mmCIF file of C-alpha atoms in Angstrom:
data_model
loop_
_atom_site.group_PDB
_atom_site.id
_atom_site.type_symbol
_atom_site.label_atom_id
_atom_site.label_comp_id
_atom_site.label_asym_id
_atom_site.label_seq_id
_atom_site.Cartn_x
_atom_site.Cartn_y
_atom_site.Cartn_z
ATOM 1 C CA UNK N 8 -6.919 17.684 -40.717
ATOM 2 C CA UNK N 9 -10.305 16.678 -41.888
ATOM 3 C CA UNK N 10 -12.031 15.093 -38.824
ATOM 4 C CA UNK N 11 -15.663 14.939 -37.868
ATOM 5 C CA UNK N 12 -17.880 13.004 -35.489
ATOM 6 C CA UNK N 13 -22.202 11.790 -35.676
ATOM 7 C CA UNK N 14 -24.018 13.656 -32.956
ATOM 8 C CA UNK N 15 -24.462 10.681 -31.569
ATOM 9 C CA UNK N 16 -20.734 10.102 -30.866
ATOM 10 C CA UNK N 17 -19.694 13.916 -29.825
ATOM 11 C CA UNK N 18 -23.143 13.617 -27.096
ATOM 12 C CA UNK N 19 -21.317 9.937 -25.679
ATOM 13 C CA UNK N 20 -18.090 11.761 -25.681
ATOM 14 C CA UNK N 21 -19.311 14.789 -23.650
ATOM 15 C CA UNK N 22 -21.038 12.849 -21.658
ATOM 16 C CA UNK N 23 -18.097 10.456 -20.349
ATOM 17 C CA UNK N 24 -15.606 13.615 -20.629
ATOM 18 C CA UNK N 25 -17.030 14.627 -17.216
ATOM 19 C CA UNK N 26 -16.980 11.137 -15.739
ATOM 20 C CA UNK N 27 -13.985 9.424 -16.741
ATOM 21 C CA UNK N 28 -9.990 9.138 -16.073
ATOM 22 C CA UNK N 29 -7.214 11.911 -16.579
ATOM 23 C CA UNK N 30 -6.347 9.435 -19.405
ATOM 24 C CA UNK N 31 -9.597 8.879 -21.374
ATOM 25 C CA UNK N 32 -10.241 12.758 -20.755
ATOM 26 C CA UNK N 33 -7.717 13.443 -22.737
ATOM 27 C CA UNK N 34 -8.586 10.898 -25.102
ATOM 28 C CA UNK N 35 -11.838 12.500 -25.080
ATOM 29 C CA UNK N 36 -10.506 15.576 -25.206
ATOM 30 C CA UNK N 37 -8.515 14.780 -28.233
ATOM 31 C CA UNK N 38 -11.381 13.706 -30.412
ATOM 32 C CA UNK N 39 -13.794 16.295 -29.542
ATOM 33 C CA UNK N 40 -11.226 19.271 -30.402
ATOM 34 C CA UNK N 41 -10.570 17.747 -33.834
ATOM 35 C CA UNK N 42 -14.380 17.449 -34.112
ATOM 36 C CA UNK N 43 -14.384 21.167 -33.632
ATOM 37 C CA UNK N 44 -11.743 22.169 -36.146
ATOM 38 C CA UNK N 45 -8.532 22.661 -33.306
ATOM 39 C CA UNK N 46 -5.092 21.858 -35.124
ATOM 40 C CA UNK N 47 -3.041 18.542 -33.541
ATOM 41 C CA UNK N 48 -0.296 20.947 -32.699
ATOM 42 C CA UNK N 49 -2.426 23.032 -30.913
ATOM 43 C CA UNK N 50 -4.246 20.174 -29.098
ATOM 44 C CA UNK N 51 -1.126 18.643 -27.906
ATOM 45 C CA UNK N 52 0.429 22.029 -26.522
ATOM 46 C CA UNK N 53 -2.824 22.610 -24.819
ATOM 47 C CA UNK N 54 -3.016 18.933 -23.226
ATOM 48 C CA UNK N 55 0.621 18.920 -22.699
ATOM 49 C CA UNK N 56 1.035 15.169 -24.593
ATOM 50 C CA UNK N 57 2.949 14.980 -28.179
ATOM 51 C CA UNK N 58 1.784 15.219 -31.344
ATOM 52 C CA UNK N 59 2.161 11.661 -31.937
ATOM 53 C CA UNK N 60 -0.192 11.089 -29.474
ATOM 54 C CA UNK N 61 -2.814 13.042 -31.062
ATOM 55 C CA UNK N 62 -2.250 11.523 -34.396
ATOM 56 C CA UNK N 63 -2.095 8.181 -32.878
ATOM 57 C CA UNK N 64 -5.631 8.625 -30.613
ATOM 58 C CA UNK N 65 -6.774 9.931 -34.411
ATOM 59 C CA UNK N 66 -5.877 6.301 -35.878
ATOM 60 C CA UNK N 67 -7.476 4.527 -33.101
ATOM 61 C CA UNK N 68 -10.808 5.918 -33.323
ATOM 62 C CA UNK N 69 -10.859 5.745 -37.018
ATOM 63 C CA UNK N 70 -9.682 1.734 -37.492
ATOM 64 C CA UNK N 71 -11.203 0.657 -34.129
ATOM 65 C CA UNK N 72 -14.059 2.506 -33.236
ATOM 66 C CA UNK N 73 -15.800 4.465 -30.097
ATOM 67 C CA UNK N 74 -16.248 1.788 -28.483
ATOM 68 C CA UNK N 75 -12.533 0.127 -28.933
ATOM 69 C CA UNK N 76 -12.101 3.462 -28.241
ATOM 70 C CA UNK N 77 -13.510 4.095 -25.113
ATOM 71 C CA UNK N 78 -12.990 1.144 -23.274
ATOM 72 C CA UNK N 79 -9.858 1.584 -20.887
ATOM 73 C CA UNK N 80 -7.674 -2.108 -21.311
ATOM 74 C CA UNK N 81 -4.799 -1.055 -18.624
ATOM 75 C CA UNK N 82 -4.239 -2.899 -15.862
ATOM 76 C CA UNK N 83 -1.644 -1.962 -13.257
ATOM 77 C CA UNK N 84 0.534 -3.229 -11.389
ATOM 78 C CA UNK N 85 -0.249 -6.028 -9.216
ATOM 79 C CA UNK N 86 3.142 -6.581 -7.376
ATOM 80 C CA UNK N 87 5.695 -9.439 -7.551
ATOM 81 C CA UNK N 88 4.217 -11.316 -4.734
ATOM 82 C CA UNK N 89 0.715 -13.430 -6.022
ATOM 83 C CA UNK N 90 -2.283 -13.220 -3.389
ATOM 84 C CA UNK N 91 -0.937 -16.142 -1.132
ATOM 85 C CA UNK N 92 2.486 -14.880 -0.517
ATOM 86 C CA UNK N 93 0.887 -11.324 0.294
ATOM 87 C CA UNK N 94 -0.723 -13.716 3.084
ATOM 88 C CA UNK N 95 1.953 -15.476 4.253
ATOM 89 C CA UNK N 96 3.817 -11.940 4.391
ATOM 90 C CA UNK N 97 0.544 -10.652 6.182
ATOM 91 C CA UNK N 98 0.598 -13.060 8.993
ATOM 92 C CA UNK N 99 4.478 -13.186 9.373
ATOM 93 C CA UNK N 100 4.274 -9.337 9.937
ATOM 94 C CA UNK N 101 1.609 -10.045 12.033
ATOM 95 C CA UNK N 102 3.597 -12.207 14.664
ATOM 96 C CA UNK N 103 6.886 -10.948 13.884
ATOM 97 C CA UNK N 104 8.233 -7.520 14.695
ATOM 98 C CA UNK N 105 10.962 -6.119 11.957
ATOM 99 C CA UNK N 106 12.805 -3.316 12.358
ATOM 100 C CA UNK N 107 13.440 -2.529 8.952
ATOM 101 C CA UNK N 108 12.315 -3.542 5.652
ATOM 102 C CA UNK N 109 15.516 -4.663 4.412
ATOM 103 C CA UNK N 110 14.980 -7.637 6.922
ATOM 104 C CA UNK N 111 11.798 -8.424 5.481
ATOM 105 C CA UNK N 112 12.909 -7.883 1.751
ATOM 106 C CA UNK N 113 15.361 -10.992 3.511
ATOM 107 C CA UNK N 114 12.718 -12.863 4.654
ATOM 108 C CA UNK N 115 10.355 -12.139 0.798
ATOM 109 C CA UNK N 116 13.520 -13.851 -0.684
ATOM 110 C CA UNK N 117 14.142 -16.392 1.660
ATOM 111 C CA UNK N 118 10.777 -17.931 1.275
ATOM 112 C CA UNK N 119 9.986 -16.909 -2.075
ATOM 113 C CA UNK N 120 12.646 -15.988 -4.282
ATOM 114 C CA UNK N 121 11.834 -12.572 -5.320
ATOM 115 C CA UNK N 122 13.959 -10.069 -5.067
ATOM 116 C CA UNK N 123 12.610 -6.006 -3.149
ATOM 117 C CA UNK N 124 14.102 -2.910 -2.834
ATOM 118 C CA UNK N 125 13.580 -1.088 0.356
ATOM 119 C CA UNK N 126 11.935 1.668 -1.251
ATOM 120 C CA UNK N 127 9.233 -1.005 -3.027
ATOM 121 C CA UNK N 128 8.441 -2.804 -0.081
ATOM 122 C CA UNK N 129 7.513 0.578 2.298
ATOM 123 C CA UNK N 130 4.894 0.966 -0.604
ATOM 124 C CA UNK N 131 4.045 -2.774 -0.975
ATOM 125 C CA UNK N 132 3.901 -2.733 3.418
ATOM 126 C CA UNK N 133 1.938 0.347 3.542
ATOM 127 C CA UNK N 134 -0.691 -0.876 0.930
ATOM 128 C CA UNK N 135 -0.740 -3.759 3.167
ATOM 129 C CA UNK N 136 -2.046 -1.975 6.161
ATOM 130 C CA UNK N 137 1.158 -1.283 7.893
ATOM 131 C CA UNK N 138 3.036 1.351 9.093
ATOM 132 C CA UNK N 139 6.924 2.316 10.753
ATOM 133 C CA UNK N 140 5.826 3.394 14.017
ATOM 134 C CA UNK N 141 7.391 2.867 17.857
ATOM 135 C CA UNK N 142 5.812 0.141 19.738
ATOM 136 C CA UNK N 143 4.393 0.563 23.287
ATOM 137 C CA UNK N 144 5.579 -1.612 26.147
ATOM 138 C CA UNK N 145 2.199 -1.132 27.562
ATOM 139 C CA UNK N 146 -0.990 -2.733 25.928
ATOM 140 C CA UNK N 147 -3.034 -0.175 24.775
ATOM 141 C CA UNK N 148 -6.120 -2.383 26.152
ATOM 142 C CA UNK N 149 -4.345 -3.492 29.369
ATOM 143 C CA UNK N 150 -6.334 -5.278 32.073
ATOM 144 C CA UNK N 151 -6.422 -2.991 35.430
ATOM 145 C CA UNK N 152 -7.659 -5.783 37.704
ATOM 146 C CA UNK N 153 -4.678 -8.324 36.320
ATOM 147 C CA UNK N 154 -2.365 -5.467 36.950
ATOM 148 C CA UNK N 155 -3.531 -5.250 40.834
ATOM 149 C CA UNK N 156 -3.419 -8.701 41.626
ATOM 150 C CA UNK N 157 0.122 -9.352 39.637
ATOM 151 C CA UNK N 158 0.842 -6.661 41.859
ATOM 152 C CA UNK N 159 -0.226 -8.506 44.744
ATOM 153 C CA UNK N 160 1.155 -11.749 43.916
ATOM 154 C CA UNK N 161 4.431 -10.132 43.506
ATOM 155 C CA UNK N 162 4.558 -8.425 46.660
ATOM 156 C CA UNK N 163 3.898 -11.894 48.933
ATOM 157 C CA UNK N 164 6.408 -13.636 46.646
ATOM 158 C CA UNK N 165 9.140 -10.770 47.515
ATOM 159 C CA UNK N 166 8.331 -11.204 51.006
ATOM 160 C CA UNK N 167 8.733 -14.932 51.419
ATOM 161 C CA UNK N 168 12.411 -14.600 49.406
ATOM 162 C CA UNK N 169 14.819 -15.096 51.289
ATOM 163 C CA UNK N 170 18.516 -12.909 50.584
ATOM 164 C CA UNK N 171 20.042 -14.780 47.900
ATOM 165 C CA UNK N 172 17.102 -15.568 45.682
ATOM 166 C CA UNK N 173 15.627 -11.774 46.356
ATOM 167 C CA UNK N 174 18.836 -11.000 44.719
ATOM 168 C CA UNK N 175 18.443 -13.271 42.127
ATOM 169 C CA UNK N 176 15.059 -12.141 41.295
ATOM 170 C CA UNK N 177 16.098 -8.583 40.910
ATOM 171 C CA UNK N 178 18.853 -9.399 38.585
ATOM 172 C CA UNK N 179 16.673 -11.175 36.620
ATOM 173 C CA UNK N 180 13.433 -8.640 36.779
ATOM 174 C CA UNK N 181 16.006 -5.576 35.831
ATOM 175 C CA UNK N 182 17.843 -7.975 33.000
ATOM 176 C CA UNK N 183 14.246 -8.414 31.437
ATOM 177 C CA UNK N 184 13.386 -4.585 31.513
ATOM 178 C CA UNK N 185 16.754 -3.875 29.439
ATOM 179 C CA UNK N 186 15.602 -5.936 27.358
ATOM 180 C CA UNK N 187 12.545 -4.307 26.343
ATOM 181 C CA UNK N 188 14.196 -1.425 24.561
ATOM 182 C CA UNK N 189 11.144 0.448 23.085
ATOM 183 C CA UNK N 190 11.633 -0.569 19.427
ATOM 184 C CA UNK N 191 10.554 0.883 15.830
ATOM 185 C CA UNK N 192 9.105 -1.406 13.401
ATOM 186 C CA UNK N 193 6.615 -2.257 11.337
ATOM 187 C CA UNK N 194 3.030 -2.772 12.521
ATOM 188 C CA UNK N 195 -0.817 -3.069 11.493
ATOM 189 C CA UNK N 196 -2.116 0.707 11.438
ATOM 190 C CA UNK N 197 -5.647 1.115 13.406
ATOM 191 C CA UNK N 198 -7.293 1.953 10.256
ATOM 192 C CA UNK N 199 -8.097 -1.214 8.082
ATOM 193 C CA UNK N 200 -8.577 0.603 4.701
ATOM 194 C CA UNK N 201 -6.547 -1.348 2.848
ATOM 195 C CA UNK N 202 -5.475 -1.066 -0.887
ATOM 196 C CA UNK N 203 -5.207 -3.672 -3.035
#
């Protein structure tokens, strides 16, 4: 194959080689070993992509140009949910705790009509700032003097009881601490490096 590149364009190719994506390297890559006499079948063995590829980054160059060339057009990704349903989902994960993300893929569809696997929504939650983790029945910023005079309060409240309504009390104090199984779900992780 008959290829060759100005000076000009082989120094603004080895100059972005260094600096650019895994993908435009090897479009880089591509251009500058045909520059330097490499064989297409030898090029794609040694950048482990197909020939077509090679022929096909060839083409490009030639009808578009470097700088068609060059300039990277993908965009990824985005999601199924549009920036203010990832807020409503923020804030309803926020003062909601789920245990699982099949409940929240319930609650995606129930207020928006789109449809998540569990496996998509871990990803979607964890670029979201959250995490599966237990929860504490303590707060991890709990205030020591409230604690002494709840304390106190309950103490002359359990002595001015009389049988029946200590009993009550009890009843109801241990019926509450059942209740607060320690539970897994999802919650904001410390760190707010979030990925959007």
């Amino acid at each position: 194959m008959d290829f060759k590149l100005s000076i000009e364009e082989r120094f603004i190719l080895e100059e972005s080689q260094s600096t650019s994506s895994k993908t435009l390297y090897v479009k880089i890559t591509v251009l500058l070993g045909l520059d330097q006499g490499l064989s297409p079948s030898f090029l794609s063995n040694l950048l482990n992509i197909s020939l077509a590829s090679v022929y096909n980054y060839c083409s490009l160059y030639l009808e578009k140009g470097l700088d068609f060339y060059l300039d990277n057009r993908y965009l990824g990704f985005w999601g199924k949910l549009d920036s203010f349903q990832l807020a409503c989902l923020d804030e309803e994960l926020r003062t909601t705790l789920y245990k699982n993300s099949s409940d929240i893929a319930y609650w995606i569809y129930e207020n928006f009509q789109i449809e998540y696997c569990s496996a998509g929504l871990v990803s979607l939650l964890h670029r979201l700032g959250f995490s599966y983790k237990k929860t504490k029945l303590i707060p991890a910023k709990a205030n020591k003097a409230a604690q002494i005079d709840f304390v106190e309060d309950i103490e002359s409240l359990l002595e001015r009881l009389g049988e029946k309504e200590l009993l009550f009390f009890v009843m109801l104090f241990i019926h509450n601490i059942i209740l607060e199984v320690i539970m897994l779900g999802f919650q904001r992780e410390k760190k707010q490096n979030l990925k959007v």
